[in-house]
Amino acid sequence: MKYAFFSGEKLIAHGGLEEVATAAKRWRDERESEPLAVYSDETGRAVDLDLRGSLQDVLARLAPARDDMGADTEPPKRQGPGRPKLGVVSKEVTLLPRHWDWLAQQPGGASVTLRKLVEAARRGGGGVEAARRSQEAAYRFMSAMAGDYPGFEEASRALFAHDFGRFDQLVGPWPADVRDHVRRLVAIAARDRLAAAL
């Protein structure tokens, strides 16, 4: 997974988390008052790096920071029925009565059937899902960094309409580093969309 480190509109580093965290730590030590933001290419979300202490301290804390999606790094604690050793987590599912009736008639019951349906959807729609995720990542980054730029709304519409030529034209006037990184993320989304269509 790659990350982008920006100070304002300038891209300072792009690469693996350790490389970017090292650059961010050095930047913070040398330019304490300048803005600093790190984004995940995979999610488009800002990643909160704890830059306190020495570089070794920062790098030692990266394992928890890698989990920028907010998932637990420890197995869930047992809170009732289920199979915690297998990682089974109990959550509420809301369905219509006809859905519950159909699930009740399936071999293995509702839980087994729902797990099978989810796994089949993940295998069958993996390309479509990857395309959706990469498109949303591009949009998240674009919203955070370019939400106030001229043409942002039109560029967003072009992105979701898969009109990549129009998108490219609309982001052309944006600051170079932001524009180029958005284009990089949108190229991933376009590639994933093409792969899903094959």
GROMACS .gro file of C-alpha atoms in nm:
model
  198
    1MET     CA    1   0.000   0.000   0.000
    2LYS     CA    2   0.125   0.348  -0.085
    3TYR     CA    3   0.084   0.677   0.095
    4ALA     CA    4   0.120   1.042  -0.004
    5PHE     CA    5   0.263   1.306   0.228
    6PHE     CA    6   0.157   1.663   0.151
    7SER     CA    7   0.249   1.992   0.308
    8GLY     CA    8  -0.023   2.223   0.189
    9GLU     CA    9  -0.049   2.170  -0.187
   10LYS     CA   10   0.304   2.029  -0.223
   11LEU     CA   11   0.369   1.655  -0.243
   12ILE     CA   12   0.672   1.584  -0.026
   13ALA     CA   13   0.689   1.203  -0.042
   14HIS     CA   14   0.500   0.912  -0.196
   15GLY     CA   15   0.568   0.548  -0.117
   16GLY     CA   16   0.541   0.287   0.156
   17LEU     CA   17   0.428   0.386   0.504
   18GLU     CA   18   0.775   0.363   0.659
   19GLU     CA   19   0.927   0.579   0.384
   20VAL     CA   20   0.651   0.839   0.411
   21ALA     CA   21   0.656   0.840   0.792
   22THR     CA   22   1.034   0.896   0.784
   23ALA     CA   23   0.992   1.191   0.548
   24ALA     CA   24   0.707   1.331   0.760
   25LYS     CA   25   0.912   1.304   1.079
   26ARG     CA   26   1.210   1.481   0.923
   27TRP     CA   27   0.979   1.748   0.777
   28ARG     CA   28   0.812   1.806   1.114
   29ASP     CA   29   1.149   1.834   1.292
   30GLU     CA   30   1.281   2.087   1.038
   31ARG     CA   31   0.959   2.282   0.971
   32GLU     CA   32   0.754   2.263   1.288
   33SER     CA   33   0.490   2.517   1.188
   34GLU     CA   34   0.421   2.402   0.831
   35PRO     CA   35   0.110   2.192   0.757
   36LEU     CA   36   0.144   1.820   0.714
   37ALA     CA   37  -0.104   1.557   0.593
   38VAL     CA   38  -0.061   1.192   0.493
   39TYR     CA   39  -0.318   1.009   0.277
   40SER     CA   40  -0.361   0.641   0.194
   41ASP     CA   41  -0.375   0.573  -0.182
   42GLU     CA   42  -0.593   0.269  -0.114
   43THR     CA   43  -0.864   0.449   0.085
   44GLY     CA   44  -0.809   0.817   0.010
   45ARG     CA   45  -0.838   0.884   0.382
   46ALA     CA   46  -0.600   1.089   0.593
   47VAL     CA   47  -0.371   0.878   0.809
   48ASP     CA   48  -0.287   1.006   1.156
   49LEU     CA   49   0.083   0.951   1.223
   50ASP     CA   50   0.218   1.011   1.571
   51LEU     CA   51   0.541   1.202   1.503
   52ARG     CA   52   0.643   1.254   1.866
   53GLY     CA   53   0.980   1.138   1.987
   54SER     CA   54   1.267   1.007   1.778
   55LEU     CA   55   1.242   0.858   1.430
   56GLN     CA   56   1.278   0.513   1.588
   57ASP     CA   57   0.980   0.591   1.815
   58VAL     CA   58   0.772   0.697   1.514
   59LEU     CA   59   0.863   0.384   1.316
   60ALA     CA   60   0.792   0.160   1.617
   61ARG     CA   61   0.436   0.297   1.630
   62LEU     CA   62   0.363   0.226   1.262
   63ALA     CA   63   0.200  -0.114   1.314
   64PRO     CA   64  -0.114   0.039   1.470
   65ALA     CA   65  -0.104   0.328   1.219
   66ARG     CA   66  -0.112   0.083   0.927
   67ASP     CA   67  -0.470   0.008   1.026
   68ASP     CA   68  -0.608   0.336   0.894
   69MET     CA   69  -0.948   0.181   0.832
   70GLY     CA   70  -1.020   0.170   1.204
   71ALA     CA   71  -1.038  -0.208   1.239
   72ASP     CA   72  -0.937  -0.370   1.566
   73THR     CA   73  -0.582  -0.502   1.576
   74GLU     CA   74  -0.669  -0.750   1.853
   75PRO     CA   75  -0.922  -1.029   1.821
   76PRO     CA   76  -1.268  -0.926   1.943
   77LYS     CA   77  -1.351  -1.010   2.304
   78ARG     CA   78  -1.626  -1.261   2.358
   79GLN     CA   79  -1.956  -1.083   2.417
   80GLY     CA   80  -2.202  -1.367   2.386
   81PRO     CA   81  -2.277  -1.661   2.160
   82GLY     CA   82  -2.060  -1.722   1.859
   83ARG     CA   83  -1.720  -1.858   1.769
   84PRO     CA   84  -1.463  -1.597   1.872
   85LYS     CA   85  -1.167  -1.824   1.794
   86LEU     CA   86  -1.279  -1.824   1.430
   87GLY     CA   87  -1.321  -1.447   1.430
   88VAL     CA   88  -1.700  -1.466   1.414
   89VAL     CA   89  -1.858  -1.136   1.512
   90SER     CA   90  -2.224  -1.102   1.599
   91LYS     CA   91  -2.408  -0.801   1.452
   92GLU     CA   92  -2.767  -0.720   1.375
   93VAL     CA   93  -2.910  -0.786   1.028
   94THR     CA   94  -3.244  -0.636   0.928
   95LEU     CA   95  -3.443  -0.821   0.661
   96LEU     CA   96  -3.801  -0.838   0.545
   97PRO     CA   97  -4.013  -1.134   0.665
   98ARG     CA   98  -3.996  -1.302   0.323
   99HIS     CA   99  -3.616  -1.291   0.341
  100TRP     CA  100  -3.615  -1.454   0.685
  101ASP     CA  101  -3.860  -1.719   0.556
  102TRP     CA  102  -3.630  -1.799   0.265
  103LEU     CA  103  -3.321  -1.814   0.489
  104ALA     CA  104  -3.499  -2.047   0.731
  105GLN     CA  105  -3.557  -2.297   0.448
  106GLN     CA  106  -3.189  -2.311   0.348
  107PRO     CA  107  -2.963  -2.594   0.468
  108GLY     CA  108  -2.745  -2.478   0.758
  109GLY     CA  109  -2.973  -2.194   0.857
  110ALA     CA  110  -2.952  -1.819   0.816
  111SER     CA  111  -2.592  -1.765   0.929
  112VAL     CA  112  -2.442  -2.029   0.701
  113THR     CA  113  -2.648  -1.912   0.404
  114LEU     CA  114  -2.559  -1.546   0.459
  115ARG     CA  115  -2.188  -1.631   0.484
  116LYS     CA  116  -2.208  -1.831   0.159
  117LEU     CA  117  -2.391  -1.548  -0.018
  118VAL     CA  118  -2.136  -1.291   0.098
  119GLU     CA  119  -1.841  -1.508  -0.012
  120ALA     CA  120  -2.002  -1.573  -0.353
  121ALA     CA  121  -2.062  -1.201  -0.401
  122ARG     CA  122  -1.703  -1.121  -0.302
  123ARG     CA  123  -1.565  -1.373  -0.553
  124GLY     CA  124  -1.803  -1.284  -0.835
  125GLY     CA  125  -1.800  -0.908  -0.793
  126GLY     CA  126  -1.442  -0.859  -0.683
  127GLY     CA  127  -1.346  -0.652  -0.986
  128VAL     CA  128  -1.653  -0.434  -0.961
  129GLU     CA  129  -1.594  -0.387  -0.588
  130ALA     CA  130  -1.227  -0.298  -0.644
  131ALA     CA  131  -1.329  -0.042  -0.907
  132ARG     CA  132  -1.584   0.112  -0.670
  133ARG     CA  133  -1.333   0.129  -0.383
  134SER     CA  134  -1.060   0.289  -0.594
  135GLN     CA  135  -1.306   0.544  -0.736
  136GLU     CA  136  -1.421   0.634  -0.384
  137ALA     CA  137  -1.059   0.662  -0.267
  138ALA     CA  138  -0.986   0.910  -0.547
  139TYR     CA  139  -1.297   1.108  -0.453
  140ARG     CA  140  -1.210   1.112  -0.080
  141PHE     CA  141  -0.862   1.246  -0.146
  142MET     CA  142  -0.995   1.494  -0.399
  143SER     CA  143  -1.258   1.618  -0.152
  144ALA     CA  144  -1.001   1.665   0.123
  145MET     CA  145  -0.739   1.840  -0.087
  146ALA     CA  146  -0.933   2.005  -0.369
  147GLY     CA  147  -1.286   2.055  -0.239
  148ASP     CA  148  -1.257   2.434  -0.272
  149TYR     CA  149  -1.083   2.436  -0.610
  150PRO     CA  150  -1.260   2.568  -0.920
  151GLY     CA  151  -1.420   2.287  -1.118
  152PHE     CA  152  -1.432   2.047  -0.822
  153GLU     CA  153  -1.805   1.970  -0.855
  154GLU     CA  154  -1.781   1.916  -1.231
  155ALA     CA  155  -1.469   1.701  -1.189
  156SER     CA  156  -1.652   1.491  -0.927
  157ARG     CA  157  -1.943   1.436  -1.166
  158ALA     CA  158  -1.701   1.339  -1.444
  159LEU     CA  159  -1.525   1.094  -1.211
  160PHE     CA  160  -1.848   0.916  -1.117
  161ALA     CA  161  -1.970   0.925  -1.479
  162HIS     CA  162  -1.640   0.756  -1.578
  163ASP     CA  163  -1.572   1.044  -1.819
  164PHE     CA  164  -1.199   1.040  -1.754
  165GLY     CA  165  -1.112   1.267  -2.047
  166ARG     CA  166  -1.341   1.541  -1.913
  167PHE     CA  167  -1.210   1.479  -1.561
  168ASP     CA  168  -0.853   1.524  -1.678
  169GLN     CA  169  -0.943   1.851  -1.848
  170LEU     CA  170  -1.125   1.989  -1.542
  171VAL     CA  171  -0.841   1.920  -1.296
  172GLY     CA  172  -0.578   2.067  -1.534
  173PRO     CA  173  -0.567   2.413  -1.369
  174TRP     CA  174  -0.528   2.275  -1.014
  175PRO     CA  175  -0.191   2.299  -0.830
  176ALA     CA  176   0.047   2.054  -0.996
  177ASP     CA  177   0.114   1.812  -0.709
  178VAL     CA  178  -0.252   1.783  -0.605
  179ARG     CA  179  -0.362   1.750  -0.970
  180ASP     CA  180  -0.101   1.484  -1.046
  181HIS     CA  181  -0.183   1.279  -0.738
  182VAL     CA  182  -0.557   1.295  -0.811
  183ARG     CA  183  -0.482   1.183  -1.166
  184ARG     CA  184  -0.273   0.895  -1.030
  185LEU     CA  185  -0.562   0.778  -0.811
  186VAL     CA  186  -0.815   0.819  -1.092
  187ALA     CA  187  -0.589   0.618  -1.326
  188ILE     CA  188  -0.607   0.333  -1.071
  189ALA     CA  189  -0.987   0.366  -1.064
  190ALA     CA  190  -1.002   0.363  -1.446
  191ARG     CA  191  -0.776   0.055  -1.460
  192ASP     CA  192  -0.989  -0.127  -1.202
  193ARG     CA  193  -1.306  -0.036  -1.392
  194LEU     CA  194  -1.159  -0.169  -1.717
  195ALA     CA  195  -1.048  -0.490  -1.545
  196ALA     CA  196  -1.399  -0.537  -1.400
  197ALA     CA  197  -1.551  -0.499  -1.747
  198LEU     CA  198  -1.333  -0.776  -1.897
   0.00000   0.00000   0.00000
